[in-house]
Amino acid sequence: MSPVPPDVEQAEAAIVEHYPRLVRLAYLVLPPALGRKRRVLTAHSLVQRALPRGRRDAAAAVAAVQGGVPGQRAGEDDSGYAYVRLRVLRAALEAGIPLTFRALPRRAQLPPVLPQVWGLRLFPRSGGAEELALDQWLATLDGAGRAACVLRALERLSEPEVLRVLDEAGIPDPAAAVAGSGDPANDALFASPEFDPCVLQARPTDLLRRRRLTRAALAAAAALTVCGALLALPGGGWGSDGAAAPPYSLNVAAEQALDPGKLVRAAPTLWRTSSRTAFSTWPARGDRADDAALLRRALAVWARPGSSVVVSATPGTPAGPPMGPAQLLFAGAVDQAVVVLLYDGLRVVRYAEPRTGTTGAALDFARTDGASADTATALVLSRVDGNVRYLTAPWVTGAALRDLLKPGDAATALKPGPDGVTPPVPSPAPAGNCTSWNALSLTGDGTTRLITDLGELTPARLTSGAPGAERDVTEAAELGEWSRIACLLPSVRSHGVRTVNAWTYAKQPLPEGDGTATWLCTRAETWQGAADRVQAQFLAPGTPVAAQAATAEGSPACGLREPRVLAGVLWKSRAGQWYVLAAGSAQFASLSASGGGVSGSANGNRLAVKAPAGAQVDLSGKLTDGSKAGALR
């Protein structure tokens, strides 16, 4: 099945995040007969043209008008990377089809319109004898064979996955392409600089011919210069407003909100003496905190984002302009972008523009009202090539990286910079199989808190314990508990989650002496407070990952307002007998099951009844106060 076309913002995020990887793929699939310079420019052009048409569907447009933009830019699992990769692969294969007079040329077969390089010849660095031999061998393959090599060597896909992607790309005989794709022992050479069209060498073109053309075009260049001067009105390019749209109104409050001189800057030690420790006590940090032109652009784009600005907002977060002067949290260069973080009491806003160039900007909104020292420990600064950088709170004195799926391993210490910016750490978002899930352990203010990136500007805090008695995840037992449920976290990605709490609410001896099962309830509370997600999970003995038994959205279960839960599963014993298993929290005095050929009840908060395979059962229970309650749904 072909990848589902993503939202255009998600596709752009996938292209930007994995740009070197996609360009290398296109370069290797393109026919070597094009020449190294044209292959380089064509590979960049194909990747840049892989962005799908259309901004967003009707539902997304309605959501945007209402103040929330669905689809946060996140990891590879939900960013549309597979879809973009397929478009690049198809275009590279089309570029290798010879031009004939019998059919109209396809776009990929023509020389690229953009990017263009004048006065220089660009080509990758030369490799050794092994790389040269591999390049010569690739020239003997057709496009399908080269595509099979690249998918196996660079994308690390299994043979069935390679066959599936080749079939989606329109290869008539994928099996033959895989069979002729060479020895996997040479796969490591595909990652060498010889085949990297993003790391290039430059040489001049024909200098004499260029001089003659320059003299002939001198008059035209002068005319264009005059026209450009006449058309260059104030506010264009990275002027005072940058990528902002034209102003729609002017008033005193709006002018103050757009004035970088009016930005609030907290004192460096305010967090030590304030009655409330949150984002409002963060000082302004970063090497560009005094760059008035940058701050003016960020405020202008926040107030009036233009058509070239990619805007995203967590669910329930208004994406409108500031009500008045905002607070500056950070302004500085981070990786390949310049980032500004602002706070207006309700939201944290991230503005990002490229370090070089004058096109493109991003604006991200995250709701943060009601933040405290527990939930204002860090913000996401950037995500590049599967890595994340965080800006930590001023009270954070130590940071470490921990893999939740390896609770017995010690955390790896990190050393944030003087401004509180962490080194790049691997994103926790798994691609396909969940083999790891990274979280950040932050020490400061007398405690250690565990946070993880869920694809948003604000990372989520992880806790354990019964409702009203949540505690930070530091003990070995709590880490072991989280190792069983961490792979279920993708189900709450990009939903504006503030905290995720895991609660072991029951343990149940299994029938026929098959051991003891654990019942957990995971509650993901959101910043808006009206769309919390609750999951009941069942963990059988010897199973590394918990199974999802029930889910609900907007339910008060597992929380302070309703600190109870009931859920059930259909379970098969080692002897082959099916059972309905159910467990409730301590508030349940008895349980009953009916329907689907099953009828049974039990005193207490646990129930096990024999059932036919595939039975659909209704669960209910009676609480200790005599009232009735149903299962989580």
XYZ file of C-alpha atoms in Angstrom:
633
model
C 0.000 0.000 0.000
C 1.435 3.383 -1.017
C 2.212 5.903 1.754
C -0.683 8.239 2.553
C -0.043 11.744 1.126
C 0.848 13.922 4.125
C -0.080 17.483 4.872
C 2.192 19.838 2.884
C 3.715 21.205 6.105
C 4.582 17.675 7.230
C 6.107 16.878 3.839
C 8.228 20.039 3.945
C 9.427 19.166 7.450
C 10.408 15.678 6.248
C 12.344 17.126 3.290
C 14.184 19.674 5.441
C 15.007 17.168 8.199
C 16.232 14.399 5.875
C 17.473 16.532 2.982
C 21.063 15.123 2.761
C 19.712 11.572 2.875
C 17.148 12.175 0.116
C 19.618 14.003 -2.163
C 22.147 11.167 -1.854
C 19.392 8.679 -2.773
C 18.447 10.678 -5.887
C 22.103 11.155 -6.913
C 22.809 7.408 -6.793
C 19.660 6.435 -8.715
C 20.200 9.003 -11.499
C 22.067 7.647 -14.560
C 25.850 8.366 -14.436
C 25.669 9.338 -18.133
C 24.279 12.732 -17.073
C 27.701 13.758 -15.774
C 28.606 14.549 -12.190
C 27.666 18.264 -12.258
C 24.228 17.720 -13.780
C 23.569 14.751 -11.488
C 24.291 16.964 -8.471
C 21.954 19.769 -9.562
C 19.280 17.340 -10.753
C 19.361 15.421 -7.444
C 18.835 18.646 -5.466
C 16.080 19.716 -7.872
C 14.202 16.399 -7.616
C 14.210 16.490 -3.816
C 13.051 20.111 -3.710
C 10.251 19.323 -6.189
C 9.058 16.371 -4.069
C 6.823 18.699 -2.055
C 3.190 17.695 -2.812
C 0.740 20.206 -4.257
C -2.027 21.765 -2.172
C -1.598 23.286 1.264
C -4.008 21.208 3.339
C -7.343 19.468 3.123
C -10.698 21.031 3.969
C -10.738 19.680 7.530
C -7.308 21.147 8.198
C -8.395 24.486 6.745
C -11.387 24.616 9.065
C -9.179 23.696 12.021
C -6.736 26.447 11.109
C -9.534 29.022 11.060
C -10.605 27.820 14.497
C -7.121 28.323 15.862
C -5.502 24.867 15.781
C -3.388 23.396 13.036
C -3.501 19.569 12.931
C -0.326 17.617 12.245
C 2.743 18.708 14.140
C 6.140 18.427 12.540
C 7.654 15.452 14.271
C 9.691 12.345 13.723
C 9.925 10.107 10.729
C 6.982 7.950 11.802
C 4.397 10.676 11.161
C 6.296 13.254 9.098
C 5.566 11.862 5.602
C 9.146 10.749 4.995
C 8.113 7.503 3.235
C 5.822 9.448 0.917
C 8.527 12.013 0.044
C 11.102 9.262 -0.492
C 8.763 7.523 -2.965
C 8.258 10.763 -4.935
C 12.028 11.314 -5.125
C 12.597 7.731 -6.259
C 9.951 7.945 -8.993
C 11.365 11.243 -10.287
C 14.938 9.886 -10.349
C 13.781 6.843 -12.325
C 11.909 9.080 -14.801
C 15.025 11.239 -15.267
C 16.867 8.181 -16.563
C 14.383 7.548 -19.393
C 15.929 8.670 -22.732
C 14.215 11.528 -24.555
C 12.431 10.559 -27.795
C 10.247 12.313 -30.353
C 7.426 9.847 -29.759
C 6.357 11.263 -26.415
C 6.364 14.575 -24.613
C 9.288 14.902 -22.184
C 8.527 14.497 -18.510
C 9.581 17.180 -16.081
C 12.303 15.063 -14.488
C 13.898 14.438 -17.926
C 14.564 18.149 -18.518
C 17.508 20.095 -17.044
C 16.574 21.496 -13.609
C 15.211 25.021 -13.457
C 16.339 25.357 -9.846
C 18.824 25.187 -8.274
C 21.267 26.809 -10.697
C 24.966 27.600 -10.208
C 26.689 30.139 -12.474
C 30.433 30.366 -12.894
C 31.268 27.163 -11.031
C 31.334 23.471 -11.722
C 30.248 21.491 -8.655
C 30.929 17.821 -8.060
C 31.395 15.518 -5.039
C 34.834 14.815 -3.646
C 36.750 12.002 -5.291
C 37.008 8.720 -3.451
C 39.456 5.846 -3.554
C 39.774 2.869 -5.835
C 36.878 1.024 -4.184
C 34.465 3.942 -4.646
C 35.582 4.372 -8.279
C 34.996 0.677 -8.972
C 31.543 0.875 -7.329
C 30.613 3.929 -9.415
C 31.695 2.170 -12.610
C 29.668 -0.896 -11.639
C 26.573 1.221 -10.927
C 26.858 2.638 -14.442
C 26.301 -0.873 -15.808
C 22.937 -1.205 -14.011
C 19.618 0.210 -15.141
C 17.645 2.608 -12.962
C 15.701 -0.182 -11.234
C 18.924 -1.968 -10.229
C 20.444 1.222 -8.836
C 17.218 1.927 -6.915
C 17.303 -1.556 -5.370
C 20.955 -1.029 -4.308
C 20.210 2.333 -2.712
C 17.104 1.191 -0.830
C 19.018 -1.736 0.620
C 22.304 0.046 1.354
C 21.203 3.549 2.409
C 17.655 3.039 3.659
C 18.490 -0.295 5.364
C 15.278 -1.855 4.108
C 14.724 -5.596 4.155
C 14.260 -7.415 0.844
C 10.422 -7.554 1.166
C 10.388 -3.818 1.900
C 12.656 -3.112 -1.092
C 10.322 -5.125 -3.341
C 7.300 -3.219 -2.023
C 8.858 0.228 -2.545
C 10.077 -0.681 -6.054
C 6.582 -1.881 -6.940
C 5.078 1.391 -5.673
C 7.650 3.307 -7.734
C 6.377 1.605 -10.900
C 9.226 -0.874 -11.527
C 7.750 -3.610 -13.779
C 9.939 -6.423 -12.378
C 11.118 -5.595 -8.827
C 12.426 -9.136 -8.206
C 14.818 -8.913 -11.173
C 16.048 -5.524 -9.971
C 16.796 -6.913 -6.496
C 18.499 -9.974 -7.943
C 20.885 -7.816 -9.965
C 21.581 -5.285 -7.204
C 25.010 -6.676 -6.310
C 26.793 -7.866 -3.190
C 25.581 -6.383 0.153
C 29.223 -6.499 1.334
C 29.807 -3.263 -0.599
C 26.851 -1.441 0.985
C 29.032 0.547 3.378
C 30.671 2.331 0.419
C 27.391 4.061 -0.477
C 27.819 6.299 2.592
C 31.258 7.590 1.468
C 31.861 11.270 0.486
C 32.244 10.112 -3.152
C 28.456 9.852 -3.324
C 27.504 12.843 -1.146
C 26.033 15.622 -3.359
C 25.756 17.924 -0.332
C 29.545 18.094 0.252
C 30.933 19.462 -3.010
C 34.118 20.679 -4.694
C 34.092 23.751 -6.950
C 36.052 24.566 -10.130
C 35.648 27.513 -12.552
C 33.888 27.290 -15.895
C 35.316 28.603 -19.217
C 36.732 31.971 -18.093
C 37.316 33.468 -21.584
C 33.829 32.653 -22.782
C 32.392 34.072 -19.581
C 34.250 37.367 -20.086
C 32.792 37.788 -23.581
C 29.276 37.133 -22.292
C 29.806 39.629 -19.472
C 30.721 42.425 -21.887
C 27.709 41.661 -24.089
C 25.302 41.720 -21.100
C 26.691 44.851 -19.396
C 23.955 47.160 -20.695
C 21.191 44.737 -19.733
C 22.647 44.356 -16.247
C 22.667 48.123 -15.771
C 19.013 48.336 -16.796
C 18.066 45.551 -14.403
C 19.925 47.297 -11.594
C 17.949 50.489 -12.131
C 14.663 48.549 -12.220
C 15.574 46.686 -9.069
C 16.348 49.925 -7.251
C 12.986 51.374 -8.258
C 11.088 48.268 -7.180
C 12.906 47.742 -3.849
C 10.342 49.217 -1.510
C 10.894 49.359 2.283
C 10.050 46.189 4.152
C 11.135 43.740 1.438
C 13.395 40.703 2.017
C 14.775 40.450 5.566
C 13.853 44.078 6.177
C 12.268 45.282 9.375
C 9.349 42.877 8.996
C 11.030 40.036 7.071
C 8.571 37.297 6.148
C 5.612 39.071 7.733
C 2.501 39.846 5.709
C 1.507 43.480 5.045
C 0.169 45.336 8.096
C -3.589 45.237 8.509
C -3.984 47.739 11.354
C -1.986 50.114 13.487
C -2.725 50.992 17.099
C -0.765 51.694 20.257
C -1.044 48.177 21.737
C -0.071 46.532 18.424
C 2.923 48.839 17.993
C 4.163 48.058 21.522
C 3.837 44.313 20.859
C 5.959 44.700 17.715
C 8.674 46.810 19.373
C 11.722 44.707 20.378
C 12.639 47.420 22.872
C 9.436 46.646 24.811
C 10.214 42.933 25.259
C 10.180 41.782 28.875
C 13.514 40.383 30.109
C 13.505 38.599 33.486
C 16.440 39.115 35.822
C 18.939 36.197 35.765
C 18.226 35.340 39.417
C 14.466 36.016 39.495
C 13.666 32.295 39.656
C 15.483 32.054 43.014
C 13.190 34.559 44.784
C 9.866 34.473 42.906
C 6.789 32.909 44.514
C 6.110 30.932 41.330
C 8.762 29.146 39.274
C 7.719 28.845 35.622
C 8.562 30.235 32.174
C 7.917 33.758 33.464
C 11.109 33.513 35.538
C 13.381 32.377 32.691
C 16.022 34.985 31.800
C 16.719 35.995 28.196
C 19.545 33.835 26.845
C 21.331 33.209 23.552
C 24.032 34.910 21.482
C 21.446 36.990 19.550
C 19.406 38.232 22.515
C 20.437 41.817 21.700
C 19.868 41.589 17.933
C 17.083 44.146 17.513
C 16.616 43.400 13.786
C 16.123 39.670 14.448
C 13.694 40.310 17.301
C 11.737 42.794 15.180
C 11.357 40.188 12.414
C 10.236 37.534 14.894
C 7.582 39.829 16.418
C 6.350 40.975 13.004
C 5.989 37.398 11.712
C 4.207 36.397 14.926
C 1.707 39.208 14.410
C 1.297 38.719 10.623
C 2.770 35.456 9.268
C 3.120 35.653 5.489
C 2.468 32.953 2.935
C 6.088 31.725 3.092
C 5.877 31.037 6.852
C 5.159 27.473 8.024
C 2.862 27.765 11.058
C 2.025 24.979 13.519
C 0.178 24.921 16.829
C -0.521 22.247 19.397
C -4.229 21.347 19.743
C -6.178 23.943 21.677
C -3.537 26.646 21.203
C -4.609 29.972 19.629
C -2.229 31.066 16.877
C -3.017 34.790 16.997
C -0.766 37.794 17.622
C 0.439 38.813 21.103
C -1.859 40.891 23.288
C 1.036 43.117 24.333
C 4.808 43.048 24.890
C 5.974 39.429 25.247
C 8.848 38.008 27.283
C 12.087 37.002 25.564
C 13.358 33.546 26.566
C 16.031 32.856 23.938
C 17.487 34.230 20.718
C 20.463 32.589 19.065
C 21.924 30.428 16.328
C 21.055 26.734 16.700
C 22.433 24.284 14.116
C 21.476 25.680 10.677
C 18.793 28.086 11.939
C 18.396 31.204 14.055
C 15.769 30.610 16.757
C 13.790 33.025 18.938
C 11.641 31.802 21.854
C 8.980 34.173 23.218
C 6.417 33.807 26.011
C 3.171 35.756 26.509
C 1.803 34.104 29.655
C -0.436 31.723 27.702
C 1.876 30.401 24.972
C 5.489 29.794 24.130
C 6.211 30.804 20.539
C 9.190 29.598 18.504
C 10.322 31.640 15.488
C 13.025 30.156 13.254
C 14.705 31.450 10.098
C 17.646 30.050 8.106
C 21.131 31.173 9.082
C 21.811 32.120 5.483
C 19.413 33.148 2.743
C 16.270 35.263 2.791
C 13.470 32.775 2.243
C 11.437 30.598 4.549
C 10.560 30.894 8.209
C 8.748 28.758 10.768
C 6.418 29.725 13.594
C 5.375 27.213 16.275
C 2.855 27.790 19.075
C 2.541 25.730 22.267
C 0.092 26.354 25.080
C 1.798 26.647 28.497
C -0.704 28.283 30.856
C -0.535 26.896 34.370
C 3.092 25.819 33.987
C 5.112 25.167 37.124
C 8.644 24.135 37.996
C 7.657 20.545 37.162
C 6.441 21.311 33.635
C 8.673 24.281 32.729
C 11.983 22.434 32.855
C 12.843 22.546 29.129
C 11.749 23.591 25.636
C 12.647 22.085 22.256
C 14.959 24.378 20.271
C 15.492 22.335 17.104
C 15.049 18.956 15.431
C 17.600 18.102 12.721
C 18.398 14.685 11.201
C 16.649 12.786 13.990
C 18.351 14.764 16.779
C 16.819 17.180 19.281
C 18.320 20.144 21.138
C 16.654 21.419 24.305
C 16.838 24.717 26.173
C 16.797 23.841 29.877
C 15.384 25.948 32.696
C 17.834 28.157 34.617
C 17.418 25.995 37.733
C 18.550 22.815 35.948
C 22.011 21.848 37.237
C 22.445 18.454 35.560
C 21.166 16.607 32.495
C 21.441 12.992 31.358
C 20.071 10.870 28.510
C 18.221 7.676 29.415
C 16.782 4.894 27.220
C 13.442 3.941 28.776
C 13.610 0.480 27.202
C 16.855 -0.247 29.083
C 15.980 0.560 32.702
C 19.060 -1.215 34.040
C 21.522 0.938 32.087
C 22.975 4.037 33.656
C 21.983 7.392 32.182
C 24.505 9.123 29.915
C 25.531 12.501 31.332
C 25.094 15.559 29.098
C 26.789 18.931 29.390
C 24.528 21.837 28.432
C 26.213 25.009 27.213
C 26.427 28.242 29.224
C 23.022 29.294 27.863
C 21.379 26.010 28.915
C 21.342 24.504 25.394
C 21.922 20.745 25.390
C 24.045 18.912 22.834
C 21.996 17.173 20.100
C 20.444 13.971 21.461
C 18.661 11.249 19.452
C 14.944 11.786 19.089
C 12.783 9.271 20.970
C 10.465 8.802 18.003
C 10.905 5.207 16.764
C 10.840 4.428 13.047
C 8.963 1.152 12.570
C 10.021 -1.199 15.356
C 10.283 0.353 18.820
C 13.852 -0.560 19.759
C 14.583 2.472 21.973
C 12.858 5.454 23.529
C 15.050 8.280 24.784
C 14.131 10.553 27.664
C 15.974 13.400 29.342
C 16.669 13.286 33.074
C 16.963 16.840 34.456
C 18.242 17.550 37.971
C 17.607 20.833 39.711
C 15.465 22.645 42.269
C 15.957 19.742 44.662
C 14.566 16.972 42.454
C 15.143 14.941 39.300
C 12.481 15.011 36.594
C 12.141 12.806 33.511
C 10.900 14.367 30.265
C 10.528 13.107 26.705
C 9.924 14.665 23.297
C 6.457 13.965 21.880
C 6.938 16.008 18.708
C 5.999 19.365 20.228
C 7.654 22.529 21.497
C 7.096 21.511 25.120
C 8.397 18.064 26.164
C 6.139 15.926 28.370
C 6.955 15.097 31.985
C 6.825 11.388 32.892
C 5.564 10.322 36.327
C 4.401 7.216 38.188
C 1.874 6.576 40.943
C -1.804 6.686 41.861
C -3.866 9.806 41.026
C -2.993 12.558 43.467
C 0.227 10.817 44.512
C 2.239 11.068 41.287
C 5.999 11.092 41.673
C 8.954 11.560 39.375
C 10.389 8.461 37.717
C 13.672 7.797 39.505
C 13.409 4.410 41.222
C 14.352 1.131 39.532
C 10.810 -0.249 39.849
C 9.328 2.842 38.209
C 11.868 2.716 35.380
C 11.068 -0.967 34.887
C 7.375 -0.116 34.708
C 7.982 2.549 32.056
C 10.132 0.168 29.991
C 6.992 -1.920 29.353
C 4.781 0.963 28.165
C 7.163 3.459 26.525
C 6.424 2.049 23.055
C 2.777 3.106 23.470
C 3.746 6.797 23.739
C 3.423 7.446 19.955
C -0.362 7.227 20.375
C -0.296 10.539 22.312
C 2.208 12.369 20.100
C 1.301 15.861 18.862
C -1.746 16.247 21.126
C -0.501 19.038 23.388
C 0.471 16.652 26.202
C 1.839 18.164 29.422
C 2.373 15.077 31.619
C 2.048 11.305 31.236
C 1.469 9.278 34.409
C 1.690 5.475 34.682
C -0.185 3.750 37.512
C -0.089 0.038 38.349
C -3.633 -0.290 39.658
C -3.925 -4.096 39.991
C -2.040 -7.393 39.836
C -3.943 -10.538 38.863
C -3.007 -14.237 39.296
C -3.714 -15.899 35.941
C -5.805 -19.059 35.591
C -4.118 -22.455 35.272
C -1.071 -21.220 37.179
C 0.261 -19.147 34.261
C 1.795 -16.508 36.523
C 0.715 -13.029 37.596
C -0.346 -10.263 35.193
C -0.032 -6.523 35.794
C -2.703 -3.947 34.970
C -1.607 -0.359 34.325
C -3.392 2.877 33.578
C -1.613 5.616 31.634
C -3.057 9.124 31.655
C -1.719 11.776 29.260
C -2.905 15.160 30.506
C -2.958 18.019 28.008
C -2.287 21.717 28.500
C -5.846 22.571 27.448
C -7.223 20.123 30.042
C -10.208 18.983 27.972
C -8.726 16.259 25.763
C -6.769 14.075 28.177
C -6.060 10.580 26.843
C -6.398 7.508 29.060
C -5.140 4.003 28.284
C -5.565 0.784 30.254
C -2.774 -1.714 29.594
C -2.383 -5.423 30.307
C 1.051 -6.923 30.881
C 1.248 -10.725 30.824
C 4.237 -12.524 32.391
C 7.213 -12.794 30.061
C 5.849 -10.165 27.669
C 8.265 -7.248 27.135
C 5.594 -4.745 26.015
C 2.174 -4.135 27.525
C -0.947 -4.673 25.411
C -3.514 -1.907 25.108
C -6.761 -3.032 26.731
C -8.884 0.124 26.449
C -8.586 3.798 25.506
C -10.623 6.927 26.091
C -10.310 10.624 25.296
C -11.674 13.318 27.575
C -12.416 10.773 30.306
C -11.788 11.674 33.985
C -10.721 8.061 34.734
C -7.273 7.585 36.276
C -7.278 11.218 37.373
C -8.011 13.264 40.475
C -11.691 13.718 39.555
C -12.267 9.987 39.062
C -9.362 8.025 40.572
C -10.558 4.616 39.412
C -10.443 2.423 36.306
C -11.851 -0.892 35.054
C -10.725 -2.757 31.927
C -10.660 -6.258 30.508
C -9.018 -8.397 27.825
C -9.586 -11.723 26.065
C -6.606 -13.897 27.053
C -5.469 -17.366 25.951
C -3.722 -19.667 28.428
C -0.711 -21.804 27.572
C -3.058 -24.804 27.420
C -5.152 -23.084 24.725
C -8.197 -22.087 26.814
C -9.634 -18.586 26.292
C -10.587 -16.420 29.293
C -12.107 -13.009 29.894
C -9.798 -11.272 32.350
C -10.820 -8.038 34.039
C -9.379 -5.915 36.816
C -10.434 -2.707 38.490
C -8.752 -0.379 40.930
C -9.206 -0.742 44.674
C -12.535 1.176 44.631
C -14.323 -1.831 43.038
C -16.042 -4.295 45.405
C -17.236 -6.730 42.694
C -17.074 -7.294 38.924
C -19.359 -8.991 36.395
C -19.130 -9.986 32.717
C -21.970 -10.834 30.337
C -22.682 -11.234 26.621
C -20.931 -13.158 23.847
C -21.641 -16.509 25.479
C -20.015 -15.404 28.747
C -21.657 -14.947 32.140
C -19.763 -14.592 35.387
C -19.077 -12.430 38.405
C -16.559 -12.203 41.208
C -16.185 -10.444 44.517
C -13.260 -8.089 44.693
C -11.606 -6.130 41.908
C -10.454 -9.067 39.702
C -12.350 -11.485 37.473
C -11.430 -14.478 35.274
C -14.149 -16.346 33.299
C -13.816 -18.942 30.546
C -14.961 -17.630 27.175
C -15.171 -18.708 23.519
C -12.599 -17.283 21.101
C -13.534 -13.812 19.838
C -16.207 -13.213 22.471
C -17.581 -9.655 22.793
C -18.231 -9.067 26.494
C -19.720 -6.215 28.531
C -17.959 -5.457 31.818
C -19.377 -3.648 34.821
C -18.577 -3.310 38.485
C -19.967 -2.217 41.821
C -17.984 0.262 43.903
C -17.418 0.039 47.638
C -19.997 2.808 48.155
C -22.664 0.704 46.389
C -22.785 2.653 43.111
C -22.157 1.053 39.716
C -19.407 1.872 37.214
C -18.569 0.670 33.724
C -15.343 -0.220 31.989
C -13.057 2.330 30.373
C -14.148 3.008 26.799
